Short mmCIF file of C-alpha atoms in Angstrom, two decimals:
data_model
loop_
_atom_site.label_atom_id
_atom_site.label_comp_id
_atom_site.label_asym_id
_atom_site.label_seq_id
_atom_site.Cartn_x
_atom_site.Cartn_y
_atom_site.Cartn_z
CA MET A 15 30.73 187.01 46.44
CA ILE A 16 27.50 185.46 47.72
CA HIS A 17 27.43 181.67 47.72
CA VAL A 18 24.11 179.84 47.83
CA HIS A 19 24.35 176.37 49.36
CA HIS A 20 21.63 174.78 47.31
CA LEU A 21 20.14 171.42 48.30
CA GLU A 22 18.11 169.66 45.61
CA LYS A 23 14.36 169.55 46.31
CA SER A 24 14.58 172.35 48.84
CA ARG A 25 13.49 175.93 49.30
CA SER A 26 16.62 177.45 47.77
CA HIS A 27 15.01 178.44 44.47
CA ARG A 28 13.21 181.38 46.04
CA ILE A 29 16.52 182.78 47.32
CA LEU A 30 17.96 182.46 43.82
CA TRP A 31 14.88 184.28 42.52
CA LEU A 32 15.52 187.19 44.89
CA LEU A 33 19.20 187.32 43.92
CA GLU A 34 18.27 187.40 40.23
CA THR A 35 15.66 190.08 40.89
CA LEU A 36 18.26 192.22 42.68
CA GLU A 37 20.75 191.44 39.86
CA LEU A 38 23.40 190.37 42.35
CA GLU A 39 26.35 188.16 41.49
CA TYR A 40 26.32 184.78 43.20
CA GLU A 41 27.57 181.24 42.91
CA ILE A 42 25.57 178.05 43.53
CA ILE A 43 27.06 175.15 45.45
CA VAL A 44 24.82 172.13 44.85
CA TYR A 45 24.23 169.31 47.34
CA GLN A 46 22.43 166.06 46.54
CA ARG A 47 20.07 164.37 48.98
CA ASP A 48 20.85 160.87 50.18
CA GLY A 49 19.00 158.44 47.91
CA SER A 50 17.59 156.32 50.74
CA THR A 51 17.01 158.82 53.56
CA GLN A 52 16.38 161.93 51.43
CA GLN A 53 18.41 163.86 53.99
CA ALA A 54 21.07 166.44 53.23
CA PRO A 55 24.67 165.20 53.00
CA ALA A 56 27.12 165.66 55.84
CA ALA A 57 28.98 168.26 53.78
CA LEU A 58 26.15 170.75 54.29
CA LYS A 59 26.59 170.49 58.07
CA LYS A 60 30.07 171.92 57.60
CA ILE A 61 28.36 175.11 56.45
CA HIS A 62 25.63 175.14 59.09
CA PRO A 63 25.28 172.66 61.99
CA LEU A 64 21.68 171.75 61.12
CA GLY A 65 22.55 170.83 57.55
CA LYS A 66 19.48 172.55 56.15
CA SER A 67 19.02 174.60 53.01
CA PRO A 68 18.91 177.37 51.96
CA VAL A 69 22.04 178.75 53.52
CA ILE A 70 24.09 181.58 52.07
CA THR A 71 27.60 182.69 52.83
CA ASP A 72 28.62 186.26 52.13
CA GLY A 73 32.25 186.78 52.96
CA GLU A 74 32.66 185.63 56.56
CA LEU A 75 28.91 185.70 57.25
CA THR A 76 26.71 182.58 57.20
CA ILE A 77 22.95 183.12 57.13
CA ALA A 78 20.36 180.35 57.34
CA GLU A 79 16.53 180.36 57.21
CA SER A 80 14.77 181.77 54.15
CA GLY A 81 13.14 184.69 55.99
CA ALA A 82 16.40 185.76 57.59
CA ILE A 83 18.22 185.46 54.26
CA ILE A 84 15.59 187.57 52.51
CA GLU A 85 15.76 190.25 55.18
CA TYR A 86 19.56 190.26 55.11
CA LEU A 87 19.76 190.57 51.32
CA LEU A 88 17.19 193.36 51.19
CA GLN A 89 18.74 195.29 54.06
CA ARG A 90 22.27 195.03 52.70
CA TYR A 91 21.71 195.07 48.95
CA GLY A 92 18.09 196.00 48.32
CA HIS A 93 18.38 199.79 48.48
CA GLY A 94 14.63 200.01 49.02
CA ARG A 95 13.73 197.47 46.34
CA CYS A 96 11.39 194.49 46.83
CA GLN A 97 9.71 195.88 49.94
CA PRO A 98 7.09 198.53 50.64
CA ASP A 99 7.86 202.01 51.88
CA SER A 100 7.89 201.93 55.68
CA ASP A 101 5.70 205.05 55.66
CA ASN A 102 2.87 202.98 54.18
CA THR A 103 1.71 201.30 57.39
CA ASN A 104 -0.86 198.91 55.89
CA ASP A 105 1.46 197.64 53.15
CA TRP A 106 4.32 197.25 55.62
CA ILE A 107 2.15 195.26 58.05
CA ASP A 108 0.93 193.00 55.22
CA TYR A 109 4.50 192.56 54.04
CA ARG A 110 5.76 191.50 57.47
CA TYR A 111 2.76 189.26 58.03
CA TRP A 112 3.16 187.22 54.83
CA LEU A 113 6.93 187.11 55.25
CA HIS A 114 6.44 185.26 58.55
CA TYR A 115 3.20 183.44 57.71
CA ALA A 116 4.81 181.32 54.97
CA GLU A 117 7.01 179.31 57.33
CA GLY A 118 5.17 179.96 60.58
CA SER A 119 1.65 178.87 59.56
CA LEU A 120 1.43 177.32 56.09
CA MET A 121 4.61 175.26 55.67
CA PRO A 122 4.20 173.23 58.91
CA LEU A 123 0.91 171.86 57.56
CA LEU A 124 2.43 171.04 54.17
CA VAL A 125 5.41 169.33 55.80
CA MET A 126 3.07 167.27 58.00
CA GLN A 127 1.15 166.24 54.89
CA LEU A 128 4.40 165.20 53.21
CA VAL A 129 5.55 163.20 56.24
CA PHE A 130 2.25 161.36 56.65
CA GLY A 131 2.15 160.74 52.89
CA GLN A 132 5.54 159.00 53.12
CA LEU A 133 4.54 156.91 56.14
CA PRO A 134 2.78 154.04 54.29
CA LYS A 135 5.51 153.96 51.62
CA ARG A 136 8.30 153.59 54.17
CA SER A 137 6.58 151.16 56.54
CA PRO A 138 7.24 147.39 56.53
CA TRP A 139 4.68 145.51 54.45
CA PHE A 140 2.89 144.10 57.49
CA VAL A 141 2.45 147.61 58.95
CA LYS A 142 1.40 149.32 55.71
CA PRO A 143 -2.40 148.86 56.24
CA ILE A 144 -2.17 150.43 59.69
CA ALA A 145 0.08 153.24 58.47
CA LYS A 146 -2.28 153.89 55.56
CA GLY A 147 -5.25 154.05 57.94
CA ILE A 148 -3.47 156.50 60.24
CA THR A 149 -2.51 158.68 57.28
CA GLN A 150 -6.06 158.74 55.93
CA THR A 151 -7.48 159.61 59.35
CA VAL A 152 -5.01 162.44 59.96
CA ASN A 153 -5.58 163.81 56.45
CA SER A 154 -9.37 163.69 56.56
CA THR A 155 -9.87 164.94 60.11
CA PHE A 156 -7.08 167.49 60.41
CA LEU A 157 -4.69 168.22 57.55
CA HIS A 158 -7.06 168.56 54.60
CA PRO A 159 -9.56 170.81 56.45
CA GLN A 160 -6.75 172.97 57.83
CA ILE A 161 -4.91 173.29 54.52
CA ASN A 162 -8.13 174.11 52.66
CA GLN A 163 -8.93 176.78 55.25
CA HIS A 164 -5.53 178.36 54.70
CA LEU A 165 -5.83 178.16 50.92
CA ARG A 166 -9.22 179.90 51.01
CA PHE A 167 -7.72 182.61 53.21
CA ILE A 168 -4.79 183.16 50.83
CA ASP A 169 -6.95 183.01 47.72
CA ASP A 170 -9.36 185.59 49.14
CA TYR A 171 -6.47 187.92 49.92
CA LEU A 172 -4.93 187.57 46.46
CA ALA A 173 -8.33 188.09 44.83
CA SER A 174 -8.30 191.68 46.09
CA HIS A 175 -4.54 192.35 45.78
CA GLU A 176 -2.15 192.08 42.86
CA HIS A 177 0.25 190.08 45.03
CA PHE A 178 1.19 189.97 48.71
CA SER A 179 2.60 193.45 49.33
CA GLY A 180 4.92 196.11 48.01
CA PRO A 181 6.52 196.26 44.54
CA TRP A 182 6.59 193.05 42.52
CA PRO A 183 8.19 190.82 43.55
CA SER A 184 8.48 191.78 47.20
CA GLY A 185 10.30 189.78 49.83
CA ALA A 186 6.90 188.53 50.94
CA ASP A 187 6.14 187.28 47.42
CA VAL A 188 9.50 185.54 47.35
CA GLN A 189 8.84 183.89 50.71
CA MET A 190 5.32 182.80 49.76
CA SER A 191 6.39 181.44 46.38
CA PHE A 192 7.69 178.07 47.59
CA PRO A 193 4.69 176.96 49.69
CA LEU A 194 2.27 177.96 46.95
CA GLN A 195 4.33 176.24 44.28
CA ALA A 196 4.34 173.18 46.56
CA VAL A 197 0.55 173.41 46.80
CA ALA A 198 0.28 173.72 43.02
CA ALA A 199 2.40 170.57 42.63
CA THR A 200 0.23 168.48 44.96
CA HIS A 201 -3.28 169.97 44.86
CA SER A 202 -5.78 171.03 42.25
CA LEU A 203 -6.08 174.81 42.20
CA MET A 204 -9.42 174.90 40.39
CA ALA A 205 -11.05 176.20 43.59
CA TYR A 206 -8.23 178.70 44.15
CA PRO A 207 -7.85 180.70 40.93
CA SER A 208 -6.03 183.60 42.58
CA ILE A 209 -3.34 181.27 43.93
CA ALA A 210 -3.04 179.70 40.47
CA ARG A 211 -2.54 183.17 38.95
CA PHE A 212 0.11 184.00 41.53
CA VAL A 213 2.06 180.81 40.83
CA GLU A 214 1.82 181.43 37.09
CA ARG A 215 3.09 184.98 37.60
CA VAL A 216 6.05 183.72 39.64
CA GLU A 217 7.04 181.14 37.06
CA SER A 218 6.70 183.55 34.13
CA ASP A 219 8.77 186.24 35.84
CA PRO A 220 12.00 186.90 33.86
CA ALA A 221 14.14 186.60 37.01
CA TRP A 222 12.54 183.23 37.81
CA GLN A 223 13.22 182.07 34.27
CA ARG A 224 16.89 182.92 34.77
CA VAL A 225 16.87 180.79 37.93
CA VAL A 226 15.46 177.84 35.98
CA GLU A 227 18.11 178.27 33.29
CA ARG A 228 20.85 178.27 35.90
CA ALA A 229 19.59 175.83 38.56
CA GLY A 230 16.95 173.76 36.77
CA GLN A 231 13.25 173.38 37.45
CA LEU A 232 11.97 173.48 41.02
CA THR A 233 11.25 169.97 42.31
CA MET A 234 9.55 169.10 45.57
CA PRO A 235 10.62 166.75 48.39
CA GLY A 236 8.98 163.38 48.00
CA ALA A 237 8.82 163.74 44.22
#
């Protein structure tokens, strides 16, 4: 039996989506974040030393990191589903690219934006004006231009493709779902209609709906 160690306000929902898509049996073990620090509880470190989520256990195996989990599930249980045929070189390259791009390029910027957004809120009152000024400077000179550049890049790609690669939903779609849902929760997508369509397609997918029924709506850190 596969167990999903599911931390609230984390990236676990996309792993549940893949499990539902593959129609695999699994159990969810839920962990609550600390109310003051928003960190994972110590109990999660008993599963994996870093105490991060998602983590799955499958028998004696423990697998962490979303990309590694997706690759493991598809290799062991996918039977060719949710990924392109390896004979199709272009689709396979796109698939591998987006599978790694989600956490390697896009999520670091979104995490930085989250961290800087929390800085004024968590600073002592006499430091708040300085913290707010630093946050505004970092956002205006670096984060917002970089994030917008990435969103234009993604939107242009999706404008000429049905989704990221392979059969719907592919492992790449699963991996890209969380960062784009995070973007949809914090940014207007009026300038990025293809991203908006992708997020709508994810959230209307029957397998995603089963995830919501079982694990609740996706919520974002900082919310």
